[in-house]
Coordinates of C-alpha atoms in Angstrom, one line a residue:
M1 CA 0.2 0.0 0.2
G2 CA 1.5 3.3 -1.0
C3 CA 1.6 6.5 0.9
A4 CA -0.7 8.0 -1.4
L5 CA -3.8 5.6 -0.7
R6 CA -3.2 6.1 3.1
K7 CA -5.5 8.4 5.4
E8 CA -4.7 11.9 4.6
E9 CA -5.2 13.3 7.9
R10 CA -3.3 12.3 11.0
I11 CA -5.4 11.4 13.9
H12 CA -4.3 12.9 17.4
E13 CA -5.9 12.1 20.8
D14 CA -5.7 13.8 23.9
Q15 CA -2.5 12.3 25.8
A16 CA -4.3 13.2 29.4
L17 CA -7.6 10.8 28.1
L18 CA -5.1 8.2 27.3
A19 CA -3.3 8.1 30.3
A20 CA -6.8 8.0 32.1
Q21 CA -7.7 5.2 30.0
T22 CA -4.9 2.9 30.4
H23 CA -2.1 2.3 33.0
F24 CA 0.5 4.8 31.6
S25 CA 0.9 7.7 32.9
L26 CA 1.4 11.0 31.0
E27 CA 5.1 10.8 31.2
D28 CA 4.6 7.2 29.7
I29 CA 2.9 8.3 27.0
K30 CA 4.8 10.9 26.0
S31 CA 8.1 8.5 26.1
L32 CA 6.0 6.2 23.9
T33 CA 5.0 8.7 21.3
E34 CA 8.9 8.4 20.0
L35 CA 8.7 4.8 19.6
Y36 CA 4.9 5.3 17.6
R37 CA 6.6 7.9 15.5
K38 CA 10.1 5.4 14.7
L39 CA 7.4 2.5 13.9
S40 CA 4.9 5.0 12.0
S41 CA 7.5 6.2 9.9
S42 CA 9.7 3.1 9.2
I43 CA 8.5 2.4 5.8
C44 CA 5.8 5.6 4.9
N45 CA 6.1 8.6 6.8
D46 CA 2.2 9.3 7.5
G47 CA 1.6 8.7 11.0
F48 CA 0.0 5.3 11.0
I49 CA 1.7 1.8 11.5
S50 CA 0.8 -0.7 8.8
R51 CA 1.0 -4.1 8.4
E52 CA 4.3 -3.9 7.0
E53 CA 5.8 -1.7 9.7
L54 CA 4.6 -3.5 12.4
Q55 CA 6.0 -6.5 10.9
L56 CA 9.2 -4.9 10.7
G57 CA 9.1 -3.4 14.2
L58 CA 8.5 -7.1 15.2
F59 CA 10.9 -9.1 13.3
G60 CA 13.1 -7.1 11.2
D61 CA 11.6 -8.1 8.0
N62 CA 8.4 -6.9 6.3
K63 CA 8.1 -9.4 3.6
K64 CA 8.0 -12.9 5.2
H65 CA 4.1 -14.0 6.0
S66 CA 3.8 -14.5 10.0
L67 CA 0.8 -15.7 11.4
F68 CA 1.7 -14.2 14.8
S69 CA 2.4 -10.6 13.5
E70 CA -1.3 -11.0 11.5
R71 CA -2.4 -11.9 14.7
I72 CA -1.1 -8.9 16.7
F73 CA -1.8 -6.4 14.0
N74 CA -5.5 -7.2 14.5
L75 CA -5.2 -7.0 17.9
F76 CA -3.6 -3.6 17.7
D77 CA -6.1 -2.4 14.8
S78 CA -9.4 -2.3 17.1
N79 CA -11.7 -0.4 14.1
K80 CA -10.3 -2.6 11.3
D81 CA -9.3 0.5 9.2
G82 CA -5.8 -1.5 8.3
L83 CA -4.2 0.8 10.2
I84 CA -3.1 1.7 13.3
D85 CA -3.4 5.2 14.9
F86 CA -1.5 6.5 18.1
G87 CA -4.5 5.8 20.1
E88 CA -4.8 2.1 19.5
F89 CA -1.2 1.4 19.7
I90 CA -1.5 2.7 23.3
R91 CA -4.9 1.0 24.3
T92 CA -3.1 -2.2 23.4
L93 CA 0.2 -1.9 24.7
S94 CA -1.3 -1.2 27.8
I95 CA -2.7 -4.4 28.0
F96 CA 0.9 -5.8 28.0
H97 CA 1.7 -3.6 31.2
P98 CA 2.4 -5.3 34.0
N99 CA -0.1 -3.6 36.0
A100 CA -2.7 -5.2 33.8
S101 CA -5.2 -7.3 35.5
Q102 CA -5.1 -11.1 34.3
E103 CA -8.7 -10.9 33.4
E104 CA -7.9 -8.3 30.4
K105 CA -4.6 -10.5 29.5
I106 CA -6.8 -13.8 29.3
Y107 CA -9.4 -11.7 27.2
V108 CA -6.6 -10.8 25.0
T109 CA -5.1 -14.2 24.6
F110 CA -8.4 -15.6 23.8
K111 CA -9.0 -12.9 20.7
L112 CA -5.4 -13.8 19.5
Y113 CA -6.2 -17.5 19.3
D114 CA -9.6 -17.3 17.8
I115 CA -8.6 -16.7 14.5
W116 CA -11.9 -16.6 12.8
Q117 CA -13.4 -14.3 15.4
T118 CA -16.3 -16.8 16.5
G119 CA -16.3 -16.6 20.1
F120 CA -14.8 -20.0 19.8
I121 CA -11.3 -21.7 19.5
G122 CA -12.0 -24.4 17.1
R123 CA -10.1 -27.5 16.2
E124 CA -9.1 -26.1 13.0
E125 CA -8.0 -22.8 14.8
V126 CA -5.7 -24.7 17.4
K127 CA -3.9 -26.5 14.1
E128 CA -3.9 -23.4 12.3
L129 CA -1.8 -22.1 15.2
I130 CA 0.5 -25.0 15.4
F131 CA 1.2 -24.8 11.8
G132 CA 2.1 -21.2 12.0
L133 CA 4.1 -21.8 14.8
L134 CA 6.1 -25.1 12.5
Y135 CA 6.3 -22.4 9.8
E136 CA 7.5 -19.8 11.8
S137 CA 10.2 -22.0 13.5
E138 CA 11.0 -24.0 10.2
L139 CA 10.2 -27.1 11.7
I140 CA 8.6 -30.1 10.4
L141 CA 6.4 -32.4 12.3
T142 CA 4.1 -35.4 10.3
D143 CA 0.5 -34.5 10.2
D144 CA -0.5 -37.8 12.7
I145 CA 2.1 -35.6 15.4
V146 CA 0.2 -32.3 14.5
E147 CA -3.3 -34.4 15.2
A148 CA -2.1 -35.9 18.3
I149 CA -1.2 -31.8 19.3
V150 CA -4.7 -30.8 18.7
D151 CA -6.5 -33.7 20.4
K152 CA -4.4 -33.2 23.2
T153 CA -5.0 -29.4 23.3
I154 CA -8.9 -29.4 22.9
G155 CA -9.0 -32.3 25.3
E156 CA -7.3 -30.7 28.1
A157 CA -9.3 -27.2 27.3
D158 CA -12.9 -28.5 26.4
F159 CA -14.6 -28.6 29.7
N160 CA -17.8 -29.6 28.4
G161 CA -17.0 -31.9 25.3
D162 CA -18.4 -29.6 22.3
G163 CA -15.2 -29.8 20.4
K164 CA -14.2 -26.3 20.8
I165 CA -13.2 -23.8 23.7
D166 CA -15.4 -20.6 24.6
I167 CA -13.9 -18.0 27.0
E168 CA -15.2 -19.6 30.1
E169 CA -13.5 -22.5 29.5
W170 CA -10.7 -20.6 28.3
N171 CA -10.3 -18.9 31.9
T172 CA -10.3 -22.1 33.5
F173 CA -7.5 -23.5 31.5
V174 CA -5.5 -20.5 31.7
A175 CA -5.9 -21.0 35.6
Q176 CA -4.6 -24.3 35.3
N177 CA -1.8 -23.1 33.0
P178 CA -0.5 -19.7 34.0
S179 CA 2.3 -20.0 31.4
L180 CA 0.1 -19.3 28.8
L181 CA 0.2 -15.3 30.1
K182 CA 3.8 -14.9 30.8
N183 CA 4.6 -13.3 27.2
M184 CA 1.5 -11.2 28.0
T185 CA 3.5 -8.7 30.1
I186 CA 6.5 -6.6 28.9
P187 CA 8.4 -5.5 32.1
Y188 CA 9.8 -1.9 30.6
L189 CA 6.7 -0.7 30.3
K190 CA 6.4 -0.2 33.8
D191 CA 9.5 2.2 34.0
I192 CA 9.3 3.8 30.8
T193 CA 12.0 6.4 30.0
P194 CA 12.7 8.2 27.0
A195 CA 15.2 5.7 25.9
F196 CA 12.6 3.0 26.1
P197 CA 14.1 0.0 24.0
S198 CA 12.5 -0.7 21.1
F199 CA 9.5 -2.4 20.9
V200 CA 10.8 -5.9 19.0
V201 CA 9.9 -9.3 19.4
N202 CA 12.2 -11.8 17.8
T203 CA 11.4 -15.4 16.8
Q204 CA 12.4 -16.8 20.0
K205 CA 9.8 -15.3 21.9
N206 CA 7.2 -15.4 19.2
E207 CA 7.8 -19.3 19.9
E208 CA 7.3 -18.9 23.1
I209 CA 3.7 -17.3 22.8
Y210 CA 2.2 -20.2 21.0
K211 CA 4.2 -23.2 22.5
D212 CA 2.4 -23.9 25.3
F213 CA -0.7 -23.7 23.9

């Protein structure tokens, strides 16, 4: 997507309002503004973060397809217009704050795994997540092993036996497997300075997000 096809006007949101709505202080948001500017101008300096710019920030590569980066982008792009504005960036990043509640993190992980946004995590979605992890980590497993992993996951989380995982079952499953939330917290967000490190999630962390699932 070229810059000429992007939105013409940049959306500005009141920073004090964002501070009131998130786990960030006003000073935190001012520091995160610089990070946002770097991401939103890495390919096209239009004041918005595109899929390619987020992928470049996450992996240092804006060409390789990644299920993980696609799911993360959709999480940030809350109004589904194909771009991440500053308000979306701050509000979503707040979920990864150490002070964010477990309920917030559970809800967001469910949204990440609910690929088709049906309100359930089904067998095919679990399989898609596994194949995505295998592709990104360049691992190869036989179909039988993949099916066995899917069976085990559904069997452990589908408490009512209907073949899919709903949000209540997900809550219970995460309570029994708290490691599923360990990558939903970015410790640096609790002590942000103007020198806040780049928002980069390397491939190893990418694998860790899925491996416990």
